């Protein structure tokens, strides 16, 4: 699905396709969501009501993050070799270790955050299968004394910290590309930093969308203060990412080194995703800024439009980072064009399936671990509290 | 007649000498030298490599590039081509309306770098640098992530679609270990490709040439393929 222009090395092609675009994209979203979670845990108590929802939202992305990588491997059945014979000078091998840290941290966090709920549901759930599952999930721990809950909260803080560090390290997956000194588009110091900020914006936008979706599903009133706080973070994260991307491109153009000649002619290939990234970012910045001045349904519509724009713009940036960089041949004398196929492992349909995966998993997780109680439902017995302040 | 003391002393000295590690004066490192002025672009090397190593169609462990440097409005312009990796030779070019400064062929292959970026990025240690300087791939261990392909600045690696792993030139390791030359060196009709240990007489003489070059030295990969008689335009 690629065609060469100018002189390119005979073995050159786009080796990493759309799946490897989705992989850093998921990682970006995880970073942003975990960061908002950490903000709510450590700094902004106003965001506390979002904690469970963010966990339920993030966990499926963490589970799905490896999916595009596995599908892209030539020998996926050997993937576990990364843990058996790791090469610690390889960013990819280190990524494997950081990924496991993130996965176990979020699993631990889910257990501690939902521990009291598990106990409650294991006694009140009417569906016997679900009741059994909750009973298993309690791991035989039924202590809901004030002291036990205080310890839970301390552990949650530690796990949040580990999760945050791991998520940021995961986000430095951009090093995977940054360390490839042969590729002029990747060989830049700004790349990892702009990648992190793009990720923070995308994750924040995902939290905003999920908050509105979950609120609507559970019939909860949308707290506009929460929207304003997160929108503000997303605005500044996006501004930083956008500025860094622009500085990088301007510096490249100004320096005019040997690679620029090829990047310039390749720009026709990069123009569409670049335009999406620029227009999407500017539009999102505008909507995020002005959504603060309105309220009600209009505010929610503006925030949804802005959040979707951020997600699309960050996807376009990832596309240019992964696909765009590979268009330039290492001979620096030509480039290849690339159109993803519709079918096949590297096709658009497979990509859509991978993108849908976290949302399908999220529906399942939400079924077993609902972050909120439905407002219409009334329980006869008073439910135990899960926070120290409430206790 | 020697005394018992002297006999024991001599015995200990002999034992020490015998147990000292034997250091070979000759280096075991292999290098590859290409004399571009001798290459005629016949493509024999590319065909021999394909046959010797079962290289799939459309992929290349070695290929040949043609460079034509000509004047264009007072500036040197470079034309480069490698149709089908130069496997079937090159057709005549018409540069009659231009002032051609120089034209020549340049064979390319894996540089078997001393600091190979491909080895550094492999997540599972499936590719490595041997003591005698070969960069090899264990196809039974490679997970096919293609990270090494991205890391190689010389475009020497490709994805083997049938084996689903990465493949590249091995300098015909299997032949060299049997005392033979790599297939491309063996079939070269003009002796443009020279392969041997770094202190072989012919290699040593060529490495003394002050104009000898390596490709992309700025990347600090320390290639072990050296080029003679090429211009600035080759990288």
JSON list of N, CA and C in Angstrom, two decimals, chain A residues 7 9-11 13 15-16 72-76 78-79 81-82 85-87 89-93 175-177 179-182 186 258 326 330-333 346, chain B residues 59-60 63 65 78 80 82 119-125 139-147 149-155 157 159 163-164 216 219 233 235:
[
{"chain": "A", "resi": 7, "resn": "UNK", "atom": "N", "xyz": [14.57, 8.65, -4.79]},
{"chain": "A", "resi": 7, "resn": "UNK", "atom": "CA", "xyz": [15.30, 7.40, -4.54]},
{"chain": "A", "resi": 7, "resn": "UNK", "atom": "C", "xyz": [15.05, 6.93, -3.11]},
{"chain": "A", "resi": 9, "resn": "UNK", "atom": "N", "xyz": [15.77, 3.43, -0.43]},
{"chain": "A", "resi": 9, "resn": "UNK", "atom": "CA", "xyz": [16.46, 2.14, -0.30]},
{"chain": "A", "resi": 9, "resn": "UNK", "atom": "C", "xyz": [15.49, 1.03, -0.71]},
{"chain": "A", "resi": 10, "resn": "UNK", "atom": "N", "xyz": [16.00, -0.01, -1.40]},
{"chain": "A", "resi": 10, "resn": "UNK", "atom": "CA", "xyz": [15.07, -1.02, -1.93]},
{"chain": "A", "resi": 10, "resn": "UNK", "atom": "C", "xyz": [14.25, -1.76, -0.88]},
{"chain": "A", "resi": 11, "resn": "UNK", "atom": "N", "xyz": [14.72, -1.81, 0.37]},
{"chain": "A", "resi": 11, "resn": "UNK", "atom": "CA", "xyz": [13.95, -2.51, 1.40]},
{"chain": "A", "resi": 11, "resn": "UNK", "atom": "C", "xyz": [12.95, -1.60, 2.12]},
{"chain": "A", "resi": 13, "resn": "UNK", "atom": "N", "xyz": [9.90, 0.47, 3.35]},
{"chain": "A", "resi": 13, "resn": "UNK", "atom": "CA", "xyz": [8.44, 0.52, 3.30]},
{"chain": "A", "resi": 13, "resn": "UNK", "atom": "C", "xyz": [7.94, 1.02, 4.65]},
{"chain": "A", "resi": 15, "resn": "UNK", "atom": "N", "xyz": [6.81, 0.09, 7.79]},
{"chain": "A", "resi": 15, "resn": "UNK", "atom": "CA", "xyz": [6.79, -1.17, 8.52]},
{"chain": "A", "resi": 15, "resn": "UNK", "atom": "C", "xyz": [5.79, -1.16, 9.68]},
{"chain": "A", "resi": 16, "resn": "UNK", "atom": "N", "xyz": [5.62, 0.02, 10.28]},
{"chain": "A", "resi": 16, "resn": "UNK", "atom": "CA", "xyz": [4.66, 0.14, 11.38]},
{"chain": "A", "resi": 16, "resn": "UNK", "atom": "C", "xyz": [3.44, 0.89, 10.86]},
{"chain": "A", "resi": 72, "resn": "UNK", "atom": "N", "xyz": [0.50, -6.49, 15.84]},
{"chain": "A", "resi": 72, "resn": "UNK", "atom": "CA", "xyz": [1.51, -6.05, 14.88]},
{"chain": "A", "resi": 72, "resn": "UNK", "atom": "C", "xyz": [2.71, -7.01, 14.82]},
{"chain": "A", "resi": 73, "resn": "UNK", "atom": "N", "xyz": [2.93, -7.76, 15.88]},
{"chain": "A", "resi": 73, "resn": "UNK", "atom": "CA", "xyz": [4.11, -8.63, 15.92]},
{"chain": "A", "resi": 73, "resn": "UNK", "atom": "C", "xyz": [4.04, -9.71, 14.84]},
{"chain": "A", "resi": 74, "resn": "UNK", "atom": "N", "xyz": [5.20, -10.03, 14.28]},
{"chain": "A", "resi": 74, "resn": "UNK", "atom": "CA", "xyz": [5.27, -11.12, 13.30]},
{"chain": "A", "resi": 74, "resn": "UNK", "atom": "C", "xyz": [5.06, -12.46, 14.00]},
{"chain": "A", "resi": 75, "resn": "UNK", "atom": "N", "xyz": [5.55, -12.58, 15.23]},
{"chain": "A", "resi": 75, "resn": "UNK", "atom": "CA", "xyz": [5.46, -13.82, 16.01]},
{"chain": "A", "resi": 75, "resn": "UNK", "atom": "C", "xyz": [4.84, -13.48, 17.37]},
{"chain": "A", "resi": 76, "resn": "UNK", "atom": "N", "xyz": [3.53, -13.21, 17.41]},
{"chain": "A", "resi": 76, "resn": "UNK", "atom": "CA", "xyz": [2.93, -12.78, 18.68]},
{"chain": "A", "resi": 76, "resn": "UNK", "atom": "C", "xyz": [3.04, -13.83, 19.79]},
{"chain": "A", "resi": 78, "resn": "UNK", "atom": "N", "xyz": [5.50, -15.32, 20.64]},
{"chain": "A", "resi": 78, "resn": "UNK", "atom": "CA", "xyz": [6.79, -15.17, 21.33]},
{"chain": "A", "resi": 78, "resn": "UNK", "atom": "C", "xyz": [6.86, -13.88, 22.15]},
{"chain": "A", "resi": 79, "resn": "UNK", "atom": "N", "xyz": [5.75, -13.16, 22.23]},
{"chain": "A", "resi": 79, "resn": "UNK", "atom": "CA", "xyz": [5.77, -11.84, 22.90]},
{"chain": "A", "resi": 79, "resn": "UNK", "atom": "C", "xyz": [6.30, -11.94, 24.32]},
{"chain": "A", "resi": 81, "resn": "UNK", "atom": "N", "xyz": [8.63, -13.44, 25.43]},
{"chain": "A", "resi": 81, "resn": "UNK", "atom": "CA", "xyz": [10.10, -13.44, 25.49]},
{"chain": "A", "resi": 81, "resn": "UNK", "atom": "C", "xyz": [10.63, -12.10, 26.02]},
{"chain": "A", "resi": 82, "resn": "UNK", "atom": "N", "xyz": [9.82, -11.06, 25.88]},
{"chain": "A", "resi": 82, "resn": "UNK", "atom": "CA", "xyz": [10.25, -9.74, 26.40]},
{"chain": "A", "resi": 82, "resn": "UNK", "atom": "C", "xyz": [10.51, -9.83, 27.89]},
{"chain": "A", "resi": 85, "resn": "UNK", "atom": "N", "xyz": [13.73, -13.09, 28.16]},
{"chain": "A", "resi": 85, "resn": "UNK", "atom": "CA", "xyz": [15.10, -12.72, 27.78]},
{"chain": "A", "resi": 85, "resn": "UNK", "atom": "C", "xyz": [15.14, -11.23, 27.44]},
{"chain": "A", "resi": 86, "resn": "UNK", "atom": "N", "xyz": [14.86, -10.38, 28.42]},
{"chain": "A", "resi": 86, "resn": "UNK", "atom": "CA", "xyz": [14.79, -8.95, 28.09]},
{"chain": "A", "resi": 86, "resn": "UNK", "atom": "C", "xyz": [16.15, -8.33, 27.79]},
{"chain": "A", "resi": 87, "resn": "UNK", "atom": "N", "xyz": [16.14, -7.38, 26.86]},
{"chain": "A", "resi": 87, "resn": "UNK", "atom": "CA", "xyz": [17.35, -6.61, 26.59]},
{"chain": "A", "resi": 87, "resn": "UNK", "atom": "C", "xyz": [17.11, -5.23, 27.20]},
{"chain": "A", "resi": 89, "resn": "UNK", "atom": "N", "xyz": [18.68, -2.61, 27.27]},
{"chain": "A", "resi": 89, "resn": "UNK", "atom": "CA", "xyz": [19.03, -1.39, 26.54]},
{"chain": "A", "resi": 89, "resn": "UNK", "atom": "C", "xyz": [17.93, -1.07, 25.52]},
{"chain": "A", "resi": 90, "resn": "UNK", "atom": "N", "xyz": [16.93, -1.92, 25.43]},
{"chain": "A", "resi": 90, "resn": "UNK", "atom": "CA", "xyz": [15.84, -1.67, 24.50]},
{"chain": "A", "resi": 90, "resn": "UNK", "atom": "C", "xyz": [14.67, -0.99, 25.20]},
{"chain": "A", "resi": 91, "resn": "UNK", "atom": "N", "xyz": [14.21, 0.12, 24.63]},
{"chain": "A", "resi": 91, "resn": "UNK", "atom": "CA", "xyz": [13.08, 0.84, 25.22]},
{"chain": "A", "resi": 91, "resn": "UNK", "atom": "C", "xyz": [11.84, -0.05, 25.24]},
{"chain": "A", "resi": 92, "resn": "UNK", "atom": "N", "xyz": [11.71, -0.90, 24.22]},
{"chain": "A", "resi": 92, "resn": "UNK", "atom": "CA", "xyz": [10.54, -1.76, 24.14]},
{"chain": "A", "resi": 92, "resn": "UNK", "atom": "C", "xyz": [10.50, -2.77, 25.30]},
{"chain": "A", "resi": 93, "resn": "UNK", "atom": "N", "xyz": [11.67, -3.30, 25.65]},
{"chain": "A", "resi": 93, "resn": "UNK", "atom": "CA", "xyz": [11.73, -4.25, 26.76]},
{"chain": "A", "resi": 93, "resn": "UNK", "atom": "C", "xyz": [11.39, -3.55, 28.08]},
{"chain": "A", "resi": 175, "resn": "UNK", "atom": "N", "xyz": [9.96, 7.60, 23.62]},
{"chain": "A", "resi": 175, "resn": "UNK", "atom": "CA", "xyz": [11.40, 7.32, 23.52]},
{"chain": "A", "resi": 175, "resn": "UNK", "atom": "C", "xyz": [11.65, 6.19, 22.54]},
{"chain": "A", "resi": 176, "resn": "UNK", "atom": "N", "xyz": [10.63, 5.31, 22.46]},
{"chain": "A", "resi": 176, "resn": "UNK", "atom": "CA", "xyz": [10.71, 4.20, 21.52]},
{"chain": "A", "resi": 176, "resn": "UNK", "atom": "C", "xyz": [11.05, 4.74, 20.12]},
{"chain": "A", "resi": 177, "resn": "UNK", "atom": "N", "xyz": [10.46, 5.89, 19.83]},
{"chain": "A", "resi": 177, "resn": "UNK", "atom": "CA", "xyz": [10.72, 6.52, 18.54]},
{"chain": "A", "resi": 177, "resn": "UNK", "atom": "C", "xyz": [11.91, 7.49, 18.66]},
{"chain": "A", "resi": 179, "resn": "UNK", "atom": "N", "xyz": [14.59, 7.42, 20.33]},
{"chain": "A", "resi": 179, "resn": "UNK", "atom": "CA", "xyz": [15.96, 6.89, 20.36]},
{"chain": "A", "resi": 179, "resn": "UNK", "atom": "C", "xyz": [16.44, 6.44, 18.98]},
{"chain": "A", "resi": 180, "resn": "UNK", "atom": "N", "xyz": [15.53, 6.42, 18.01]},
{"chain": "A", "resi": 180, "resn": "UNK", "atom": "CA", "xyz": [15.94, 6.01, 16.66]},
{"chain": "A", "resi": 180, "resn": "UNK", "atom": "C", "xyz": [16.61, 7.20, 15.98]},
{"chain": "A", "resi": 181, "resn": "UNK", "atom": "N", "xyz": [17.93, 7.25, 16.12]},
{"chain": "A", "resi": 181, "resn": "UNK", "atom": "CA", "xyz": [18.64, 8.43, 15.62]},
{"chain": "A", "resi": 181, "resn": "UNK", "atom": "C", "xyz": [18.68, 8.48, 14.09]},
{"chain": "A", "resi": 182, "resn": "UNK", "atom": "N", "xyz": [18.40, 7.35, 13.45]},
{"chain": "A", "resi": 182, "resn": "UNK", "atom": "CA", "xyz": [18.44, 7.32, 11.99]},
{"chain": "A", "resi": 182, "resn": "UNK", "atom": "C", "xyz": [17.30, 8.11, 11.38]},
{"chain": "A", "resi": 186, "resn": "UNK", "atom": "N", "xyz": [12.03, 11.62, 14.05]},
{"chain": "A", "resi": 186, "resn": "UNK", "atom": "CA", "xyz": [11.97, 11.14, 15.43]},
{"chain": "A", "resi": 186, "resn": "UNK", "atom": "C", "xyz": [13.13, 11.68, 16.28]},
{"chain": "A", "resi": 258, "resn": "UNK", "atom": "N", "xyz": [19.86, 18.41, 6.05]},
{"chain": "A", "resi": 258, "resn": "UNK", "atom": "CA", "xyz": [19.68, 17.57, 4.86]},
{"chain": "A", "resi": 258, "resn": "UNK", "atom": "C", "xyz": [18.33, 16.85, 4.86]},
{"chain": "A", "resi": 326, "resn": "UNK", "atom": "N", "xyz": [7.92, 7.54, 9.04]},
{"chain": "A", "resi": 326, "resn": "UNK", "atom": "CA", "xyz": [8.39, 6.40, 8.24]},
{"chain": "A", "resi": 326, "resn": "UNK", "atom": "C", "xyz": [8.32, 6.65, 6.73]},
{"chain": "A", "resi": 330, "resn": "UNK", "atom": "N", "xyz": [15.52, 6.55, 4.71]},
{"chain": "A", "resi": 330, "resn": "UNK", "atom": "CA", "xyz": [16.79, 6.84, 5.38]},
{"chain": "A", "resi": 330, "resn": "UNK", "atom": "C", "xyz": [17.90, 7.25, 4.39]},
{"chain": "A", "resi": 331, "resn": "UNK", "atom": "N", "xyz": [17.64, 7.06, 3.11]},
{"chain": "A", "resi": 331, "resn": "UNK", "atom": "CA", "xyz": [18.63, 7.56, 2.13]},
{"chain": "A", "resi": 331, "resn": "UNK", "atom": "C", "xyz": [18.55, 9.08, 2.06]},
{"chain": "A", "resi": 332, "resn": "UNK", "atom": "N", "xyz": [17.48, 9.64, 2.63]},
{"chain": "A", "resi": 332, "resn": "UNK", "atom": "CA", "xyz": [17.19, 11.08, 2.63]},
{"chain": "A", "resi": 332, "resn": "UNK", "atom": "C", "xyz": [17.14, 11.64, 1.21]},
{"chain": "A", "resi": 333, "resn": "UNK", "atom": "N", "xyz": [16.71, 10.77, 0.27]},
{"chain": "A", "resi": 333, "resn": "UNK", "atom": "CA", "xyz": [16.63, 11.21, -1.12]},
{"chain": "A", "resi": 333, "resn": "UNK", "atom": "C", "xyz": [15.23, 10.96, -1.69]},
{"chain": "A", "resi": 346, "resn": "UNK", "atom": "N", "xyz": [-3.28, -5.02, 9.22]},
{"chain": "A", "resi": 346, "resn": "UNK", "atom": "CA", "xyz": [-2.92, -3.60, 9.33]},
{"chain": "A", "resi": 346, "resn": "UNK", "atom": "C", "xyz": [-3.99, -2.71, 8.74]},
{"chain": "B", "resi": 59, "resn": "UNK", "atom": "N", "xyz": [13.04, -8.28, -1.83]},
{"chain": "B", "resi": 59, "resn": "UNK", "atom": "CA", "xyz": [13.83, -7.91, -0.63]},
{"chain": "B", "resi": 59, "resn": "UNK", "atom": "C", "xyz": [15.31, -8.10, -0.97]},
{"chain": "B", "resi": 60, "resn": "UNK", "atom": "N", "xyz": [16.15, -7.38, -0.26]},
{"chain": "B", "resi": 60, "resn": "UNK", "atom": "CA", "xyz": [17.58, -7.38, -0.62]},
{"chain": "B", "resi": 60, "resn": "UNK", "atom": "C", "xyz": [18.48, -7.44, 0.61]},
{"chain": "B", "resi": 63, "resn": "UNK", "atom": "N", "xyz": [22.51, -4.75, -2.35]},
{"chain": "B", "resi": 63, "resn": "UNK", "atom": "CA", "xyz": [22.02, -4.13, -3.58]},
{"chain": "B", "resi": 63, "resn": "UNK", "atom": "C", "xyz": [23.10, -3.19, -4.10]},
{"chain": "B", "resi": 65, "resn": "UNK", "atom": "N", "xyz": [23.86, 0.56, -6.02]},
{"chain": "B", "resi": 65, "resn": "UNK", "atom": "CA", "xyz": [23.32, 1.88, -6.38]},
{"chain": "B", "resi": 65, "resn": "UNK", "atom": "C", "xyz": [24.19, 2.50, -7.46]},
{"chain": "B", "resi": 78, "resn": "UNK", "atom": "N", "xyz": [22.93, 15.43, -7.75]},
{"chain": "B", "resi": 78, "resn": "UNK", "atom": "CA", "xyz": [23.20, 14.00, -7.65]},
{"chain": "B", "resi": 78, "resn": "UNK", "atom": "C", "xyz": [21.98, 13.21, -8.11]},
{"chain": "B", "resi": 80, "resn": "UNK", "atom": "N", "xyz": [20.59, 9.35, -8.16]},
{"chain": "B", "resi": 80, "resn": "UNK", "atom": "CA", "xyz": [20.85, 8.01, -7.60]},
{"chain": "B", "resi": 80, "resn": "UNK", "atom": "C", "xyz": [19.73, 7.08, -8.03]},
{"chain": "B", "resi": 82, "resn": "UNK", "atom": "N", "xyz": [18.60, 2.57, -8.12]},
{"chain": "B", "resi": 82, "resn": "UNK", "atom": "CA", "xyz": [18.93, 1.18, -7.88]},
{"chain": "B", "resi": 82, "resn": "UNK", "atom": "C", "xyz": [17.74, 0.33, -8.33]},
{"chain": "B", "resi": 119, "resn": "UNK", "atom": "N", "xyz": [20.95, -3.87, 17.38]},
{"chain": "B", "resi": 119, "resn": "UNK", "atom": "CA", "xyz": [21.16, -4.77, 18.53]},
{"chain": "B", "resi": 119, "resn": "UNK", "atom": "C", "xyz": [20.67, -4.09, 19.81]},
{"chain": "B", "resi": 120, "resn": "UNK", "atom": "N", "xyz": [20.94, -2.79, 19.88]},
{"chain": "B", "resi": 120, "resn": "UNK", "atom": "CA", "xyz": [20.57, -2.03, 21.08]},
{"chain": "B", "resi": 120, "resn": "UNK", "atom": "C", "xyz": [19.06, -2.03, 21.31]},
{"chain": "B", "resi": 121, "resn": "UNK", "atom": "N", "xyz": [18.27, -1.96, 20.23]},
{"chain": "B", "resi": 121, "resn": "UNK", "atom": "CA", "xyz": [16.82, -1.80, 20.40]},
{"chain": "B", "resi": 121, "resn": "UNK", "atom": "C", "xyz": [16.06, -3.12, 20.46]},
{"chain": "B", "resi": 122, "resn": "UNK", "atom": "N", "xyz": [16.69, -4.23, 20.08]},
{"chain": "B", "resi": 122, "resn": "UNK", "atom": "CA", "xyz": [15.96, -5.51, 20.05]},
{"chain": "B", "resi": 122, "resn": "UNK", "atom": "C", "xyz": [15.49, -5.85, 21.47]},
{"chain": "B", "resi": 123, "resn": "UNK", "atom": "N", "xyz": [14.16, -5.98, 21.69]},
{"chain": "B", "resi": 123, "resn": "UNK", "atom": "CA", "xyz": [13.69, -6.17, 23.07]},
{"chain": "B", "resi": 123, "resn": "UNK", "atom": "C", "xyz": [14.00, -7.53, 23.67]},
{"chain": "B", "resi": 124, "resn": "UNK", "atom": "N", "xyz": [14.31, -8.53, 22.81]},
{"chain": "B", "resi": 124, "resn": "UNK", "atom": "CA", "xyz": [14.47, -9.89, 23.34]},
{"chain": "B", "resi": 124, "resn": "UNK", "atom": "C", "xyz": [15.86, -10.48, 23.11]},
{"chain": "B", "resi": 125, "resn": "UNK", "atom": "N", "xyz": [16.81, -9.65, 22.72]},
{"chain": "B", "resi": 125, "resn": "UNK", "atom": "CA", "xyz": [18.18, -10.13, 22.44]},
{"chain": "B", "resi": 125, "resn": "UNK", "atom": "C", "xyz": [18.22, -11.16, 21.31]},
{"chain": "B", "resi": 139, "resn": "UNK", "atom": "N", "xyz": [16.50, -16.39, 14.10]},
{"chain": "B", "resi": 139, "resn": "UNK", "atom": "CA", "xyz": [15.13, -16.33, 13.57]},
{"chain": "B", "resi": 139, "resn": "UNK", "atom": "C", "xyz": [14.15, -17.14, 14.41]},
{"chain": "B", "resi": 140, "resn": "UNK", "atom": "N", "xyz": [14.66, -18.00, 15.28]},
{"chain": "B", "resi": 140, "resn": "UNK", "atom": "CA", "xyz": [13.77, -18.76, 16.16]},
{"chain": "B", "resi": 140, "resn": "UNK", "atom": "C", "xyz": [13.43, -17.99, 17.44]},
{"chain": "B", "resi": 141, "resn": "UNK", "atom": "N", "xyz": [14.05, -16.83, 17.58]},
{"chain": "B", "resi": 141, "resn": "UNK", "atom": "CA", "xyz": [13.84, -16.05, 18.79]},
{"chain": "B", "resi": 141, "resn": "UNK", "atom": "C", "xyz": [13.20, -14.69, 18.49]},
{"chain": "B", "resi": 142, "resn": "UNK", "atom": "N", "xyz": [13.38, -14.23, 17.24]},
{"chain": "B", "resi": 142, "resn": "UNK", "atom": "CA", "xyz": [12.88, -12.91, 16.83]},
{"chain": "B", "resi": 142, "resn": "UNK", "atom": "C", "xyz": [11.35, -12.90, 16.97]},
{"chain": "B", "resi": 143, "resn": "UNK", "atom": "N", "xyz": [10.81, -11.81, 17.56]},
{"chain": "B", "resi": 143, "resn": "UNK", "atom": "CA", "xyz": [9.36, -11.72, 17.74]},
{"chain": "B", "resi": 143, "resn": "UNK", "atom": "C", "xyz": [8.70, -10.95, 16.60]},
{"chain": "B", "resi": 144, "resn": "UNK", "atom": "N", "xyz": [9.53, -10.43, 15.69]},
{"chain": "B", "resi": 144, "resn": "UNK", "atom": "CA", "xyz": [8.98, -9.73, 14.52]},
{"chain": "B", "resi": 144, "resn": "UNK", "atom": "C", "xyz": [8.40, -8.37, 14.83]},
{"chain": "B", "resi": 145, "resn": "UNK", "atom": "N", "xyz": [9.00, -7.64, 15.78]},
{"chain": "B", "resi": 145, "resn": "UNK", "atom": "CA", "xyz": [8.46, -6.33, 16.15]},
{"chain": "B", "resi": 145, "resn": "UNK", "atom": "C", "xyz": [8.91, -5.24, 15.18]},
{"chain": "B", "resi": 146, "resn": "UNK", "atom": "N", "xyz": [9.94, -5.53, 14.40]},
{"chain": "B", "resi": 146, "resn": "UNK", "atom": "CA", "xyz": [10.45, -4.63, 13.35]},
{"chain": "B", "resi": 146, "resn": "UNK", "atom": "C", "xyz": [11.13, -3.36, 13.90]},
{"chain": "B", "resi": 147, "resn": "UNK", "atom": "N", "xyz": [11.39, -3.36, 15.20]},
{"chain": "B", "resi": 147, "resn": "UNK", "atom": "CA", "xyz": [12.05, -2.20, 15.80]},
{"chain": "B", "resi": 147, "resn": "UNK", "atom": "C", "xyz": [13.47, -2.05, 15.23]},
{"chain": "B", "resi": 149, "resn": "UNK", "atom": "N", "xyz": [14.49, -2.83, 12.32]},
{"chain": "B", "resi": 149, "resn": "UNK", "atom": "CA", "xyz": [14.45, -2.28, 10.94]},
{"chain": "B", "resi": 149, "resn": "UNK", "atom": "C", "xyz": [14.42, -0.76, 11.03]},
{"chain": "B", "resi": 150, "resn": "UNK", "atom": "N", "xyz": [13.59, -0.25, 11.97]},
{"chain": "B", "resi": 150, "resn": "UNK", "atom": "CA", "xyz": [13.50, 1.20, 12.13]},
{"chain": "B", "resi": 150, "resn": "UNK", "atom": "C", "xyz": [14.83, 1.80, 12.58]},
{"chain": "B", "resi": 151, "resn": "UNK", "atom": "N", "xyz": [15.56, 1.04, 13.39]},
{"chain": "B", "resi": 151, "resn": "UNK", "atom": "CA", "xyz": [16.80, 1.58, 13.97]},
{"chain": "B", "resi": 151, "resn": "UNK", "atom": "C", "xyz": [17.97, 1.56, 12.99]},
{"chain": "B", "resi": 152, "resn": "UNK", "atom": "N", "xyz": [17.92, 0.69, 11.98]},
{"chain": "B", "resi": 152, "resn": "UNK", "atom": "CA", "xyz": [19.07, 0.58, 11.06]},
{"chain": "B", "resi": 152, "resn": "UNK", "atom": "C", "xyz": [19.10, 1.76, 10.10]},
{"chain": "B", "resi": 153, "resn": "UNK", "atom": "N", "xyz": [20.14, 2.59, 10.18]},
{"chain": "B", "resi": 153, "resn": "UNK", "atom": "CA", "xyz": [20.16, 3.77, 9.31]},
{"chain": "B", "resi": 153, "resn": "UNK", "atom": "C", "xyz": [20.52, 3.44, 7.86]},
{"chain": "B", "resi": 154, "resn": "UNK", "atom": "N", "xyz": [20.94, 2.20, 7.60]},
{"chain": "B", "resi": 154, "resn": "UNK", "atom": "CA", "xyz": [21.42, 1.85, 6.26]},
{"chain": "B", "resi": 154, "resn": "UNK", "atom": "C", "xyz": [20.39, 1.08, 5.43]},
{"chain": "B", "resi": 155, "resn": "UNK", "atom": "N", "xyz": [19.20, 0.88, 5.99]},
{"chain": "B", "resi": 155, "resn": "UNK", "atom": "CA", "xyz": [18.13, 0.18, 5.26]},
{"chain": "B", "resi": 155, "resn": "UNK", "atom": "C", "xyz": [18.48, -1.25, 4.95]},
{"chain": "B", "resi": 157, "resn": "UNK", "atom": "N", "xyz": [17.92, -4.01, 6.76]},
{"chain": "B", "resi": 157, "resn": "UNK", "atom": "CA", "xyz": [17.04, -5.08, 7.27]},
{"chain": "B", "resi": 157, "resn": "UNK", "atom": "C", "xyz": [15.69, -5.05, 6.57]},
{"chain": "B", "resi": 159, "resn": "UNK", "atom": "N", "xyz": [11.61, -7.24, 6.45]},
{"chain": "B", "resi": 159, "resn": "UNK", "atom": "CA", "xyz": [10.72, -8.19, 7.12]},
{"chain": "B", "resi": 159, "resn": "UNK", "atom": "C", "xyz": [10.46, -9.37, 6.18]},
{"chain": "B", "resi": 163, "resn": "UNK", "atom": "N", "xyz": [8.55, -16.06, 6.86]},
{"chain": "B", "resi": 163, "resn": "UNK", "atom": "CA", "xyz": [8.99, -16.50, 8.19]},
{"chain": "B", "resi": 163, "resn": "UNK", "atom": "C", "xyz": [8.43, -15.61, 9.30]},
{"chain": "B", "resi": 164, "resn": "UNK", "atom": "N", "xyz": [7.91, -14.45, 8.93]},
{"chain": "B", "resi": 164, "resn": "UNK", "atom": "CA", "xyz": [7.36, -13.47, 9.89]},
{"chain": "B", "resi": 164, "resn": "UNK", "atom": "C", "xyz": [8.41, -13.01, 10.90]},
{"chain": "B", "resi": 216, "resn": "UNK", "atom": "N", "xyz": [27.66, 7.34, 6.89]},
{"chain": "B", "resi": 216, "resn": "UNK", "atom": "CA", "xyz": [26.99, 8.00, 8.03]},
{"chain": "B", "resi": 216, "resn": "UNK", "atom": "C", "xyz": [27.83, 7.96, 9.31]},
{"chain": "B", "resi": 219, "resn": "UNK", "atom": "N", "xyz": [26.56, 9.18, 12.88]},
{"chain": "B", "resi": 219, "resn": "UNK", "atom": "CA", "xyz": [25.66, 8.41, 13.75]},
{"chain": "B", "resi": 219, "resn": "UNK", "atom": "C", "xyz": [26.42, 7.54, 14.74]},
{"chain": "B", "resi": 233, "resn": "UNK", "atom": "N", "xyz": [28.69, 12.35, -1.98]},
{"chain": "B", "resi": 233, "resn": "UNK", "atom": "CA", "xyz": [27.26, 12.12, -2.20]},
{"chain": "B", "resi": 233, "resn": "UNK", "atom": "C", "xyz": [26.77, 10.76, -1.72]},
{"chain": "B", "resi": 235, "resn": "UNK", "atom": "N", "xyz": [25.96, 8.21, 1.14]},
{"chain": "B", "resi": 235, "resn": "UNK", "atom": "CA", "xyz": [25.80, 8.10, 2.60]},
{"chain": "B", "resi": 235, "resn": "UNK", "atom": "C", "xyz": [24.88, 6.98, 2.94]}
]
